[in-house]
């Protein structure tokens, strides 16, 4: 691994450009979401100074402690919530995030709709799909996804932009990415959030429009945050 966070960011950017070219996709069609969970300002600042603007966090409270100050200095930051959302945090999530990638049940859809109305703020939304149908993992089951996307729209007035998945850690991710792409096509959605440090190049080849990359940029995390 390259030595500094900026060297690693550049290496990831270069690998994405290569993967886009190999898949005959337009340069820049696959966006990098830098996952900064567990890392503080001293690690994040050089990445911001190197021009990265899209970041992902998995916890509302942690993001709330870190990002408002950074946003004052870099107003064009785009912050993604990529971790599970509790309905009692929906208000804070709507206030803080530009994209919420983890809409995965009726109760969350209803809570987000209510808060978006109240705050007159409309973060972009993704539905998380549990492509591996793992009992411990968040996300809607694949065979319920299309109906859930329709209910978000028709019952809650939520515009869902795309789908997100986290494949099982011990499986080849390719089939999971392909399944997510197929479900998005069938639901009429254009955005796919898939791919992490170990497999973002494969995700690009299977149509990812954003990849969530943490440790390949920031280094191994001290805690084993999921
Ligand atoms: C932590 C996390 C990532 C990034 O994982 P890395 O393997 O460090 O790239 C991506 N997506 C989600 C949902 C995460 O929680």
Short mmCIF file of C-alpha atoms and ligand atoms in Angstrom, two decimals:
data_model
loop_
_atom_site.label_atom_id
_atom_site.label_comp_id
_atom_site.label_asym_id
_atom_site.label_seq_id
_atom_site.Cartn_x
_atom_site.Cartn_y
_atom_site.Cartn_z
CA UNK A 1 0.00 0.00 0.00
CA UNK A 2 1.24 3.52 -0.74
CA UNK A 3 2.42 5.47 2.31
CA UNK A 4 0.14 8.43 2.73
CA UNK A 5 -3.59 8.90 2.62
CA UNK A 6 -3.22 11.14 -0.45
CA UNK A 7 -1.05 8.56 -2.27
CA UNK A 8 -3.66 5.92 -1.55
CA UNK A 9 -6.48 8.21 -2.71
CA UNK A 10 -4.60 8.79 -5.98
CA UNK A 11 -4.05 5.03 -6.41
CA UNK A 12 -7.77 4.35 -5.93
CA UNK A 13 -8.68 7.13 -8.37
CA UNK A 14 -6.30 5.69 -10.96
CA UNK A 15 -7.74 2.18 -10.51
CA UNK A 16 -11.27 3.56 -11.04
CA UNK A 17 -10.21 5.32 -14.24
CA UNK A 18 -8.68 2.04 -15.48
CA UNK A 19 -11.81 0.05 -14.55
CA UNK A 20 -14.04 2.58 -16.33
CA UNK A 21 -11.89 2.36 -19.46
CA UNK A 22 -11.83 -1.45 -19.40
CA UNK A 23 -15.62 -1.53 -19.08
CA UNK A 24 -15.87 1.03 -21.91
CA UNK A 25 -17.61 3.43 -19.58
CA UNK A 26 -17.28 7.20 -19.67
CA UNK A 27 -14.51 8.58 -17.47
CA UNK A 28 -16.06 9.91 -14.26
CA UNK A 29 -19.25 7.86 -14.59
CA UNK A 30 -18.37 5.88 -11.42
CA UNK A 31 -18.09 8.18 -8.39
CA UNK A 32 -15.81 7.58 -5.44
CA UNK A 33 -17.41 7.81 -1.98
CA UNK A 34 -14.55 8.03 0.54
CA UNK A 35 -15.66 6.20 3.69
CA UNK A 36 -14.17 8.12 6.62
CA UNK A 37 -15.86 6.29 9.52
CA UNK A 38 -13.64 6.02 12.62
CA UNK A 39 -11.20 8.58 11.12
CA UNK A 40 -10.87 12.13 12.42
CA UNK A 41 -10.22 15.49 10.91
CA UNK A 42 -6.43 15.00 10.64
CA UNK A 43 -6.96 12.08 8.24
CA UNK A 44 -9.90 13.63 6.39
CA UNK A 45 -8.40 17.10 5.74
CA UNK A 46 -5.66 15.97 3.33
CA UNK A 47 -8.28 14.04 1.35
CA UNK A 48 -10.45 17.15 1.13
CA UNK A 49 -7.43 19.21 0.14
CA UNK A 50 -6.71 16.69 -2.62
CA UNK A 51 -10.13 17.50 -4.07
CA UNK A 52 -12.29 14.63 -2.80
CA UNK A 53 -15.76 15.92 -1.92
CA UNK A 54 -18.00 12.84 -1.51
CA UNK A 55 -17.73 11.07 1.85
CA UNK A 56 -19.55 8.24 3.59
CA UNK A 57 -20.22 7.70 7.29
CA UNK A 58 -22.04 4.79 8.91
CA UNK A 59 -23.16 6.44 12.17
CA UNK A 60 -25.34 9.51 12.57
CA UNK A 61 -23.79 10.63 15.87
CA UNK A 62 -20.21 10.27 14.64
CA UNK A 63 -20.99 12.19 11.46
CA UNK A 64 -22.69 14.92 13.45
CA UNK A 65 -19.59 15.37 15.59
CA UNK A 66 -17.18 15.49 12.63
CA UNK A 67 -18.75 17.08 9.58
CA UNK A 68 -20.45 20.41 10.42
CA UNK A 69 -17.05 22.05 11.12
CA UNK A 70 -15.47 20.58 7.96
CA UNK A 71 -18.45 21.75 5.95
CA UNK A 72 -17.89 25.34 6.99
CA UNK A 73 -14.51 25.15 5.31
CA UNK A 74 -15.62 23.02 2.35
CA UNK A 75 -19.25 23.93 1.60
CA UNK A 76 -19.53 21.64 -1.43
CA UNK A 77 -19.06 18.42 0.54
CA UNK A 78 -21.58 15.66 -0.27
CA UNK A 79 -22.16 13.42 2.74
CA UNK A 80 -23.65 9.91 2.43
CA UNK A 81 -25.17 7.85 5.25
CA UNK A 82 -24.17 4.25 4.54
CA UNK A 83 -24.99 2.63 7.90
CA UNK A 84 -28.29 1.43 9.36
CA UNK A 85 -30.74 4.16 10.33
CA UNK A 86 -33.02 4.07 13.39
CA UNK A 87 -36.30 5.90 12.95
CA UNK A 88 -35.62 8.09 16.02
CA UNK A 89 -32.50 9.42 14.20
CA UNK A 90 -34.35 10.21 10.98
CA UNK A 91 -34.55 13.92 11.81
CA UNK A 92 -30.81 14.22 12.43
CA UNK A 93 -30.07 12.18 9.32
CA UNK A 94 -32.25 14.37 7.09
CA UNK A 95 -30.61 17.51 8.53
CA UNK A 96 -27.05 16.25 8.07
CA UNK A 97 -26.80 13.99 5.03
CA UNK A 98 -27.11 14.74 1.32
CA UNK A 99 -27.67 11.10 0.42
CA UNK A 100 -29.19 8.36 2.62
CA UNK A 101 -28.26 4.97 1.17
CA UNK A 102 -29.89 2.71 3.74
CA UNK A 103 -33.66 3.00 3.36
CA UNK A 104 -34.74 -0.59 3.97
CA UNK A 105 -38.13 -0.75 5.68
CA UNK A 106 -41.51 0.85 5.86
CA UNK A 107 -40.96 2.52 9.21
CA UNK A 108 -37.79 4.29 8.00
CA UNK A 109 -39.48 5.39 4.78
CA UNK A 110 -42.35 6.90 6.79
CA UNK A 111 -40.00 8.61 9.27
CA UNK A 112 -37.88 10.08 6.46
CA UNK A 113 -40.93 11.31 4.56
CA UNK A 114 -42.21 13.06 7.67
CA UNK A 115 -38.85 14.71 8.44
CA UNK A 116 -38.26 15.78 4.84
CA UNK A 117 -41.61 17.51 4.84
CA UNK A 118 -40.99 19.13 8.20
CA UNK A 119 -37.46 20.34 7.40
CA UNK A 120 -38.17 21.06 3.75
CA UNK A 121 -34.93 19.30 2.94
CA UNK A 122 -34.73 16.44 0.48
CA UNK A 123 -31.66 14.21 0.71
CA UNK A 124 -31.32 11.80 -2.20
CA UNK A 125 -32.34 8.26 -1.26
CA UNK A 126 -31.18 4.72 -2.00
CA UNK A 127 -32.80 1.45 -0.94
CA UNK A 128 -30.42 -1.05 0.67
CA UNK A 129 -30.86 -4.61 -0.60
CA UNK A 130 -29.68 -7.63 1.42
CA UNK A 131 -28.54 -9.49 -1.70
CA UNK A 132 -27.09 -12.37 0.32
CA UNK A 133 -30.24 -12.64 2.47
CA UNK A 134 -28.03 -12.68 5.57
CA UNK A 135 -30.13 -12.63 8.75
CA UNK A 136 -27.78 -10.28 10.63
CA UNK A 137 -27.54 -7.77 7.81
CA UNK A 138 -29.75 -4.76 7.11
CA UNK A 139 -31.51 -4.39 3.79
CA UNK A 140 -34.68 -5.47 2.09
CA UNK A 141 -34.88 -8.96 0.58
CA UNK A 142 -34.22 -9.07 -3.18
CA UNK A 143 -37.70 -10.40 -4.00
CA UNK A 144 -39.35 -7.56 -2.05
CA UNK A 145 -37.23 -4.78 -3.50
CA UNK A 146 -39.30 -3.70 -6.49
CA UNK A 147 -42.56 -3.56 -4.49
CA UNK A 148 -40.80 -1.64 -1.69
CA UNK A 149 -39.40 0.95 -4.11
CA UNK A 150 -42.92 1.39 -5.49
CA UNK A 151 -44.38 1.80 -1.97
CA UNK A 152 -41.73 4.40 -1.10
CA UNK A 153 -42.90 6.39 -4.10
CA UNK A 154 -46.65 5.79 -3.98
CA UNK A 155 -47.34 5.70 -0.23
CA UNK A 156 -44.59 7.95 1.14
CA UNK A 157 -43.91 10.27 -1.78
CA UNK A 158 -40.19 9.42 -1.71
CA UNK A 159 -38.16 9.54 -4.91
CA UNK A 160 -35.74 6.61 -4.72
CA UNK A 161 -32.69 7.18 -6.86
CA UNK A 162 -30.95 3.83 -6.72
CA UNK A 163 -30.05 0.64 -4.87
CA UNK A 164 -27.18 -0.18 -2.52
CA UNK A 165 -25.78 -3.53 -1.34
CA UNK A 166 -23.08 -5.01 0.88
CA UNK A 167 -22.40 -8.56 -0.36
CA UNK A 168 -21.54 -11.33 2.13
CA UNK A 169 -17.89 -10.92 3.17
CA UNK A 170 -16.93 -14.48 2.23
CA UNK A 171 -18.52 -14.68 -1.22
CA UNK A 172 -17.56 -13.66 -4.73
CA UNK A 173 -19.23 -10.24 -4.98
CA UNK A 174 -19.84 -10.40 -8.74
CA UNK A 175 -23.19 -12.23 -8.64
CA UNK A 176 -24.43 -9.86 -5.91
CA UNK A 177 -23.51 -6.80 -7.97
CA UNK A 178 -25.18 -8.33 -11.02
CA UNK A 179 -28.33 -9.04 -8.99
CA UNK A 180 -28.42 -5.44 -7.72
CA UNK A 181 -28.02 -4.14 -11.28
CA UNK A 182 -30.88 -6.33 -12.49
CA UNK A 183 -33.20 -5.25 -9.65
CA UNK A 184 -32.42 -1.59 -10.34
CA UNK A 185 -33.21 -2.06 -14.03
CA UNK A 186 -36.50 -3.76 -13.20
CA UNK A 187 -37.39 -0.99 -10.73
CA UNK A 188 -36.48 1.68 -13.26
CA UNK A 189 -33.64 3.09 -11.13
CA UNK A 190 -30.41 4.44 -12.59
CA UNK A 191 -28.02 4.51 -9.62
CA UNK A 192 -26.05 1.64 -8.07
CA UNK A 193 -23.99 2.00 -4.88
CA UNK A 194 -21.78 -1.07 -4.74
CA UNK A 195 -18.16 -2.06 -4.27
CA UNK A 196 -15.81 -1.48 -1.33
CA UNK A 197 -12.00 -1.51 -0.91
CA UNK A 198 -11.59 -5.13 -2.00
CA UNK A 199 -13.87 -5.15 -5.01
CA UNK A 200 -14.64 -1.64 -6.29
CA UNK A 201 -13.05 -2.42 -9.67
CA UNK A 202 -15.39 -5.41 -10.13
CA UNK A 203 -18.31 -3.17 -9.14
CA UNK A 204 -17.33 -0.64 -11.82
CA UNK A 205 -17.28 -3.40 -14.43
CA UNK A 206 -20.83 -4.39 -13.38
CA UNK A 207 -22.28 -0.88 -13.54
CA UNK A 208 -21.65 0.79 -10.16
CA UNK A 209 -22.35 4.52 -10.28
CA UNK A 210 -20.73 4.98 -6.85
CA UNK A 211 -18.32 2.86 -4.83
CA UNK A 212 -17.85 3.16 -1.06
CA UNK A 213 -14.12 2.87 -0.36
CA UNK A 214 -12.71 3.21 3.16
CA UNK A 215 -9.62 1.24 4.18
CA UNK A 216 -7.95 1.41 0.74
CA UNK A 217 -7.78 5.19 1.27
CA UNK A 218 -7.62 5.78 5.02
CA UNK A 219 -5.86 2.55 6.03
CA UNK A 220 -7.05 -0.32 8.22
CA UNK A 221 -9.51 0.79 10.88
CA UNK A 222 -8.55 0.30 14.54
CA UNK A 223 -12.00 -0.89 15.57
CA UNK A 224 -13.73 -3.55 13.53
CA UNK A 225 -16.65 -1.31 12.62
CA UNK A 226 -18.82 -3.12 10.07
C1 LIG B 1 -17.12 0.56 6.14
C2 LIG B 1 -18.03 0.47 4.98
C3 LIG B 1 -17.52 0.54 3.67
C4 LIG B 1 -16.04 0.66 3.35
O1 LIG B 1 -15.38 -0.53 3.63
P1 LIG B 1 -13.85 -0.75 3.22
O2 LIG B 1 -13.70 -2.21 3.09
O3 LIG B 1 -13.03 -0.16 4.30
O4 LIG B 1 -13.64 -0.05 1.92
C5 LIG B 1 -18.42 0.47 2.63
N1 LIG B 1 -19.75 0.36 2.85
C6 LIG B 1 -20.27 0.30 4.09
C7 LIG B 1 -21.74 0.18 4.24
C8 LIG B 1 -19.43 0.35 5.19
O5 LIG B 1 -19.96 0.29 6.43
#
